mmCIF file of C-alpha atoms in Angstrom:
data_model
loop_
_atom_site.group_PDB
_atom_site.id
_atom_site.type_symbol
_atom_site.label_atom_id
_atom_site.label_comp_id
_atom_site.label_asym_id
_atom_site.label_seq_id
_atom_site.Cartn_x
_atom_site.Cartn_y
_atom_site.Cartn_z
ATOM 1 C CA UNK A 176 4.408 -4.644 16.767
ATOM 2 C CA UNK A 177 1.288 -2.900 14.988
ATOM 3 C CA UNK A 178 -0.516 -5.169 13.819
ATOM 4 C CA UNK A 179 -3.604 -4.750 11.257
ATOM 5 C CA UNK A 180 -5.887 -7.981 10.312
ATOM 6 C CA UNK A 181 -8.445 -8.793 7.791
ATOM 7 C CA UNK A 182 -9.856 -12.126 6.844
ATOM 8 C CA UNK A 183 -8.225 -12.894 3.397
ATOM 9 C CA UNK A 184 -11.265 -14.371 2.242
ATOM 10 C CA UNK A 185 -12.590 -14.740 -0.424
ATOM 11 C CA UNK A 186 -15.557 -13.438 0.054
ATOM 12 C CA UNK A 187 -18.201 -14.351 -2.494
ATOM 13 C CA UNK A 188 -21.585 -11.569 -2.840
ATOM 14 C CA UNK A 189 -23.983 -11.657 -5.142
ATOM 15 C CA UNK A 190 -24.468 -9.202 -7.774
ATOM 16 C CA UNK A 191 -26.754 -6.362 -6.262
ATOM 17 C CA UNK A 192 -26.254 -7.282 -2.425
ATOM 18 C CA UNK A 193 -24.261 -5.588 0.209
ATOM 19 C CA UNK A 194 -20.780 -6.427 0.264
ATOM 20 C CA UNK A 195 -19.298 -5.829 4.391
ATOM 21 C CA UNK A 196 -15.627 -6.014 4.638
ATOM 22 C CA UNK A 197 -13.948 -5.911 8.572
ATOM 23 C CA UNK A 198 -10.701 -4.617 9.537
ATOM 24 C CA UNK A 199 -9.112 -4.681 13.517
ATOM 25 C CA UNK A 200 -6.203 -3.152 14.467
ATOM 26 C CA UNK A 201 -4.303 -3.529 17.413
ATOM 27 C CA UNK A 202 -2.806 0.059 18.459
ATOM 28 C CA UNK A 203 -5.240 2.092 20.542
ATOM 29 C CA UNK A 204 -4.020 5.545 19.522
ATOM 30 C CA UNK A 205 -4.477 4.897 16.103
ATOM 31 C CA UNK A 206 -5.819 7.889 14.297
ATOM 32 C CA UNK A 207 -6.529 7.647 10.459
ATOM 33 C CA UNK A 208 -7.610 4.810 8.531
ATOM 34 C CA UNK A 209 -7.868 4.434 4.579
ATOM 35 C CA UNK A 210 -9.262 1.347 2.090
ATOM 36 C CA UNK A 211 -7.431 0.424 -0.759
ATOM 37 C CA UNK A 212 -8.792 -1.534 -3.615
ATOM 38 C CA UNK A 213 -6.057 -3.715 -5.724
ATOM 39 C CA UNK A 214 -7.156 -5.355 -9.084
ATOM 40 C CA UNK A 215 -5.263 -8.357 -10.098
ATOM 41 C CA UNK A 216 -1.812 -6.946 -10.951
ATOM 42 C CA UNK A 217 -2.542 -3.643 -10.644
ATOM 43 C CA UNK A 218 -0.760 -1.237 -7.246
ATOM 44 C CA UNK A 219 -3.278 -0.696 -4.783
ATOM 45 C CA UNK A 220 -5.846 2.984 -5.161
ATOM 46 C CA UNK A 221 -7.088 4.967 -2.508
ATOM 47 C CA UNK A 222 -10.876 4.637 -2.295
ATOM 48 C CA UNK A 223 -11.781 5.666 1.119
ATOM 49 C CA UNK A 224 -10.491 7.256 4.331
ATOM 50 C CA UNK A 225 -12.060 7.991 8.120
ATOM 51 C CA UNK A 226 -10.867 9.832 11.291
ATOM 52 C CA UNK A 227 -13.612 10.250 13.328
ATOM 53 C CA UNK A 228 -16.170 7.668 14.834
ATOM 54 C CA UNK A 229 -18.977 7.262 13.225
ATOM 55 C CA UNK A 230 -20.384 6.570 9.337
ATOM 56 C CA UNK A 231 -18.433 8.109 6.195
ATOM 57 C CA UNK A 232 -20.492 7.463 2.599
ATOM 58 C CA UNK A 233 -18.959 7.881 -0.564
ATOM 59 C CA UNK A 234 -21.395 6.695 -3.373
ATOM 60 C CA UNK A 235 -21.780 3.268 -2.961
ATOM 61 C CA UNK A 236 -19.007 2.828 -0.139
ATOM 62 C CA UNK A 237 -19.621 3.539 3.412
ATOM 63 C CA UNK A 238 -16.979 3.189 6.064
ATOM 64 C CA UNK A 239 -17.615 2.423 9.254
ATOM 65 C CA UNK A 240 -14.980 3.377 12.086
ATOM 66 C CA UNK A 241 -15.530 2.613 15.991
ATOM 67 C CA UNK A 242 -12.195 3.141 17.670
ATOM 68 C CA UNK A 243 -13.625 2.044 21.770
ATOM 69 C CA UNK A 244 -13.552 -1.572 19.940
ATOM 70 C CA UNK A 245 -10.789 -1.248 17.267
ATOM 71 C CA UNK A 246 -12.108 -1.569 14.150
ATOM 72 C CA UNK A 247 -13.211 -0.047 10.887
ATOM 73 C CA UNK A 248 -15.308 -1.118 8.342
ATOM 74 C CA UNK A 249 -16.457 -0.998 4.204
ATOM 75 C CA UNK A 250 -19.777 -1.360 3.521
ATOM 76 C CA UNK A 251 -19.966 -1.201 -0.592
ATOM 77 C CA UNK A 252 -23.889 -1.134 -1.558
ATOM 78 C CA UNK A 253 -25.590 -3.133 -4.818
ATOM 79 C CA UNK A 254 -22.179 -4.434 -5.403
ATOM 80 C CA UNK A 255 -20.754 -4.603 -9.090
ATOM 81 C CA UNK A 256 -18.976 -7.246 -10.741
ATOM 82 C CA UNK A 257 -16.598 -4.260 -11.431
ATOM 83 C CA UNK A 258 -16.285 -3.991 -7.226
ATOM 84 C CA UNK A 259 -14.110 -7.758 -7.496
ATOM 85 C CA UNK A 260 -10.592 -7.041 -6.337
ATOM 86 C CA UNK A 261 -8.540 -7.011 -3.293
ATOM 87 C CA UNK A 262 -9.447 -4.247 -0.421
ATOM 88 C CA UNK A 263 -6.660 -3.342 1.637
ATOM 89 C CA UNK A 264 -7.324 -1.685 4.836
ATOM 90 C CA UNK A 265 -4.323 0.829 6.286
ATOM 91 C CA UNK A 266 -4.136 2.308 9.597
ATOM 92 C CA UNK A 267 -1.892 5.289 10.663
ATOM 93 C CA UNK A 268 -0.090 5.452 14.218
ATOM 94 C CA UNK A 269 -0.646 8.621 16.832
ATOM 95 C CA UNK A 270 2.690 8.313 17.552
ATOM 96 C CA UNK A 271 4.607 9.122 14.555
ATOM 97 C CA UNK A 272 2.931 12.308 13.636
ATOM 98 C CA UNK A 273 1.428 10.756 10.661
ATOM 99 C CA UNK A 274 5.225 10.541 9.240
ATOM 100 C CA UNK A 275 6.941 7.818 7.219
ATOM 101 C CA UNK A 276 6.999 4.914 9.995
ATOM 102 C CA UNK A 277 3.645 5.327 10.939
ATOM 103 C CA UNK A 278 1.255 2.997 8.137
ATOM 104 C CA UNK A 279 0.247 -0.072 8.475
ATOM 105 C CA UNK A 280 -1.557 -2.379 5.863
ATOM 106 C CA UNK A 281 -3.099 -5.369 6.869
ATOM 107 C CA UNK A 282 -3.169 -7.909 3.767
ATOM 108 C CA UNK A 283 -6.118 -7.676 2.151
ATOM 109 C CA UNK A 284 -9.522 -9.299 1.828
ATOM 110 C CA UNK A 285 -10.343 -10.797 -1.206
ATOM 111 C CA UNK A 286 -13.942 -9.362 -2.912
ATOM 112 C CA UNK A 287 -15.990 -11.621 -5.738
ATOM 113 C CA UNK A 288 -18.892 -10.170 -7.142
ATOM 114 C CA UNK A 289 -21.038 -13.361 -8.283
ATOM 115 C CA UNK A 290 -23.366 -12.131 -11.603
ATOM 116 C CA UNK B 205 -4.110 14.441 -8.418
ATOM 117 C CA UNK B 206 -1.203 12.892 -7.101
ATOM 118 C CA UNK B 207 1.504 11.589 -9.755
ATOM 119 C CA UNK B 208 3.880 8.656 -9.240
ATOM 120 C CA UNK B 209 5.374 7.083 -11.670
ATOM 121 C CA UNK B 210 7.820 4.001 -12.164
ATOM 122 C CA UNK B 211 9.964 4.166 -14.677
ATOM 123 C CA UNK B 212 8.914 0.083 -15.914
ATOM 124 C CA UNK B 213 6.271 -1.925 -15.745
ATOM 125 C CA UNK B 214 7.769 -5.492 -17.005
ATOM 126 C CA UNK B 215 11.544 -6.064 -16.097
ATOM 127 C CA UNK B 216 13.410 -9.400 -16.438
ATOM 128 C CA UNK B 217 16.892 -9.490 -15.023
ATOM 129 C CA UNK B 218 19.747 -12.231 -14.343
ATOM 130 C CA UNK B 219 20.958 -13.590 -11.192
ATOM 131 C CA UNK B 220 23.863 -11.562 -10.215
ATOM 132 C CA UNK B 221 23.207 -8.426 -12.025
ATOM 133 C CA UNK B 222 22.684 -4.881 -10.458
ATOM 134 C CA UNK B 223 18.957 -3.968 -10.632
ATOM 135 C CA UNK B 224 18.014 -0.260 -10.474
ATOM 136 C CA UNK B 225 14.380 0.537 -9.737
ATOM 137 C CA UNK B 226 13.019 4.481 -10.319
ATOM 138 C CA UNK B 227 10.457 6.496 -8.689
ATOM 139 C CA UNK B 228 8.944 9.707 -9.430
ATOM 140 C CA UNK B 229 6.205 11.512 -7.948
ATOM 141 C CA UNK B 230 4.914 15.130 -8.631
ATOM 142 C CA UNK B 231 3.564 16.578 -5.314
ATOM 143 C CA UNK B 232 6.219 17.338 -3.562
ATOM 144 C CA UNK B 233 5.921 14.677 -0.664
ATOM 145 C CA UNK B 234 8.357 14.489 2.098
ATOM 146 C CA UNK B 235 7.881 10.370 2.092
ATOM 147 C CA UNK B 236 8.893 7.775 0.004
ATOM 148 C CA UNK B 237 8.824 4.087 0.110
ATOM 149 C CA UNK B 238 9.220 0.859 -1.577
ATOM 150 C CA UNK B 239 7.372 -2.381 -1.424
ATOM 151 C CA UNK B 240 7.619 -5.768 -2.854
ATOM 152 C CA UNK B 241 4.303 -7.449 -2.643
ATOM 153 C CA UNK B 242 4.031 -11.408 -2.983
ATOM 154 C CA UNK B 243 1.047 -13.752 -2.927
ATOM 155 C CA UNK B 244 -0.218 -14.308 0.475
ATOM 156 C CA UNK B 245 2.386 -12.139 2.392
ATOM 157 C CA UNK B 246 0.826 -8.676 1.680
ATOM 158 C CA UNK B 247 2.768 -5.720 0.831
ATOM 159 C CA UNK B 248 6.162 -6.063 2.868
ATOM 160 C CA UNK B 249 8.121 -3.048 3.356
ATOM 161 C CA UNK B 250 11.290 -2.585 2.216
ATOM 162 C CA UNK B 251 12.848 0.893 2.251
ATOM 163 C CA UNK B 252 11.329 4.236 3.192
ATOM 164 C CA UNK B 253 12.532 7.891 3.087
ATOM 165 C CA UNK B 254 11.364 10.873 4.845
ATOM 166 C CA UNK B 255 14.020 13.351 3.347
ATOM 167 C CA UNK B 256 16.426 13.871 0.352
ATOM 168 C CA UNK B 257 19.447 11.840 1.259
ATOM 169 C CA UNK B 258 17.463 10.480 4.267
ATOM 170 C CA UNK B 259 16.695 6.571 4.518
ATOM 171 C CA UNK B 260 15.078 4.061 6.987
ATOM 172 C CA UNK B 261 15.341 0.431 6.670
ATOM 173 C CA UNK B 262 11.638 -1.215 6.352
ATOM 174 C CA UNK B 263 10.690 -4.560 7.386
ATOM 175 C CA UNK B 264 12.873 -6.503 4.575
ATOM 176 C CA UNK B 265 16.075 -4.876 3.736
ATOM 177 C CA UNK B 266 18.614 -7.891 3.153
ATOM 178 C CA UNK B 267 20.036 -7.575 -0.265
ATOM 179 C CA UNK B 268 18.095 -4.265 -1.331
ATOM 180 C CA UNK B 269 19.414 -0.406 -0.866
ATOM 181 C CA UNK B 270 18.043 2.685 -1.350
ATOM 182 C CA UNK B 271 19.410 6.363 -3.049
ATOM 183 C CA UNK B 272 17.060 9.829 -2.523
ATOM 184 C CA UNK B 273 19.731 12.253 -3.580
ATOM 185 C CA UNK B 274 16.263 14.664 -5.120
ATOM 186 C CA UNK B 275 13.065 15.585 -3.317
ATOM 187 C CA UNK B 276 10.748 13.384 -6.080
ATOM 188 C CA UNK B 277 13.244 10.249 -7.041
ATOM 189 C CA UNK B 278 13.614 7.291 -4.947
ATOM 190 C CA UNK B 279 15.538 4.670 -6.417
ATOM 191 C CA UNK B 280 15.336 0.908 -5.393
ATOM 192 C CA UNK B 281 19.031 -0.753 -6.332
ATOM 193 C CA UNK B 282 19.340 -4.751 -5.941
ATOM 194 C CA UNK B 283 22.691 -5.249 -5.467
ATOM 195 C CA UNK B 284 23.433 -8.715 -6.973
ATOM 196 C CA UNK B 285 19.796 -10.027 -7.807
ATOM 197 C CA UNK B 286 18.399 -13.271 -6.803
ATOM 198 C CA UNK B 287 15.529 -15.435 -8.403
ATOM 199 C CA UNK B 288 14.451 -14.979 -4.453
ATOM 200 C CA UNK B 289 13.353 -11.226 -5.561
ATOM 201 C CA UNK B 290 11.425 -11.684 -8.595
ATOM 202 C CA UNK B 291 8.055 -10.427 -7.026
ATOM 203 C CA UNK B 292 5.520 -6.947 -7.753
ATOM 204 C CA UNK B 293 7.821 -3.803 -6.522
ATOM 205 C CA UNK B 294 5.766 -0.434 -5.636
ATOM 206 C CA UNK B 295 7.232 2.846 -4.618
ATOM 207 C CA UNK B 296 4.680 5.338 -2.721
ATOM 208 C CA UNK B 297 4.839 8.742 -1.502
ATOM 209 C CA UNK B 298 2.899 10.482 1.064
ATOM 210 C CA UNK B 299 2.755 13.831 2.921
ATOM 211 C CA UNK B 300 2.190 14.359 6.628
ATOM 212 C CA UNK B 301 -0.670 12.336 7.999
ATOM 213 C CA UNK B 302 -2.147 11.970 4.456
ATOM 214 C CA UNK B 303 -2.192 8.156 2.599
ATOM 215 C CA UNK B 304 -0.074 6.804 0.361
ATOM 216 C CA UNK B 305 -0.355 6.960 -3.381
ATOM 217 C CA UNK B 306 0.887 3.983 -5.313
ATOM 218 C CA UNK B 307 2.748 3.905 -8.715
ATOM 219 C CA UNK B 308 1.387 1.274 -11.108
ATOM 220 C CA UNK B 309 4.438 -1.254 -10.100
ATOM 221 C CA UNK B 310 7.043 -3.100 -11.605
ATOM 222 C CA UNK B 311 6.781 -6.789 -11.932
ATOM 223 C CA UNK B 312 10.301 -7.753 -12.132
ATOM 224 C CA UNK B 313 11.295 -11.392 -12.946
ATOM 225 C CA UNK B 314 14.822 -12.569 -11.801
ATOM 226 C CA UNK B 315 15.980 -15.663 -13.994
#
C-alpha cells in the first residue's frame, strides 16, 4: 500500500514569515510529485509540481524534492492571509506509467496565515 | 487550461433514490475519476476510468457505480442513496503522467 503522509496541522505563520510544509512518501520509485491548495469548500488546484531533485520556485512557492530520503517539500515565502487553506501533496507511482492507478494524495496539511 | 465541469454544485437527495452525478472535461484526457472527500479522511477514491466504457473500482466502491460510454463524461450513479453518502463528490481527469485537474465539486446532502 502507497502510502503518502503530511501532518494535518494546523499550522499557524505569521503574516510575512515563511510558511514550510513536509510531505513523505513511502514508494521508492516514485517519480512526480504535485501540491494542491484546497480553500474551505472549494476542489483542490494545482499549484506546484517537481520531478527532479533539487529546488523548483514559482513566485512565492518553492518546492523542495529529495527522493534518497523520500520527501518533498513547499516552501511559500512572506506568506499571505490569502495563502490559508489546505495543501495537499500527491505523488505519482513508476510503476503505472503515470496512468489512472498511479496517484496518491496524502490528506492535507492545514495552512493559517495569522495577520 | 484544462476544463472540468460538474454538472451541480448543491444537490439534496432522499434515502432510497437513484443519484446521478456528471462530469465533463474538455482536453481530451484518457483518465477519469471520482472522489468523495469527508472531514479528516482526505479525498477517498471511489471510481476511476482509463477508457470509454472502461472502469476500475477505487478504494470505496460499495453502493456507488460508474458509466463512461463518451471520451469526456463520467457519470457517478448512487444506486439507492444513503444519509451515509452525503459528503463533497469531485470528478478529475488527467492525461499520461500529468496531474489531475479537479471540477469545483458537488456537495450532495442525503436526507
Amino acid at each position: 500500500q502507497k502510502e503518502v503522509e503530511q501532518n494535518s496541522g494546523p499550522l499557524s505563520v505569521p503574516e510575512g514569515a515563511i510558511a514550510s510544509l513536509n510531505c513523505t512518501y513511502s514508494d521508492r520509485v516514485s517519480q512526480s510529485f504535485f501540491w494542491y491548495r484546497q480553500y474551505s469548500g472549494k476542489s483542490p488546484e494545482l499549484i506546484m509540481s517537481i520531478y527532479s531533485n533539487g529546488d523548483k520556485e514559482d513566485g512565492r512557492f518553492t518546492a523542495q524534492l529529495n527522493k534518497a530520503s523520500q520527501y518533498v517539500s513547499l516552501l511559500i515565502r512572506d506568506s499571505q492571509p490569502s495563502d490559508s487553506a489546505t495543501y495537499l501533496c500527491a505523488v505519482i507511482d513508476g510503476y503505472s506509467g503515470g496512468g489512472a492507478d498511479g496517484l496518491t494524495f496524502g490528506k492535507g496539511t492545514h495552512l493559517i496565515i495569522q495577520p | 487550461d484544462v476544463k472540468v465541469t460538474q454538472s451541480s454544485r448543491y444537490l439534496v437527495k432522499r434515502t432510497g433514490e437513484k443519484v446521478f452525478l456528471e462530469c465533463v472535461q474538455d482536453m481530451d484526457h484518457e483518465n477519469m475519476f471520482w472522489y468523495r472527500q469527508d472531514p479528516g479522511l482526505g479525498l477517498r477514491l471511489i471510481y476511476f476510468s482509463y477508457d470509454v466504457k472502461m472502469k476500475e473500482k477505487g478504494d470505496i466502491p460499495e453502493g456507488y457505480s460508474v458509466s463512461r460510454e463518451k471520451k469526456e463524461r463520467f457519470s457517478l450513479i448512487l444506486e439507492s442513496a444513503s444519509t451515509n453518502q452525503t459528503s463533497m463528490y469531485l470528478c478529475a481527469s488527467k492525461g499520461s503522467n500529468q496531474p489531475q485537474h479537479f471540477g469545483d465539486g458537488t456537495r450532495l446532502s442525503i436526507l
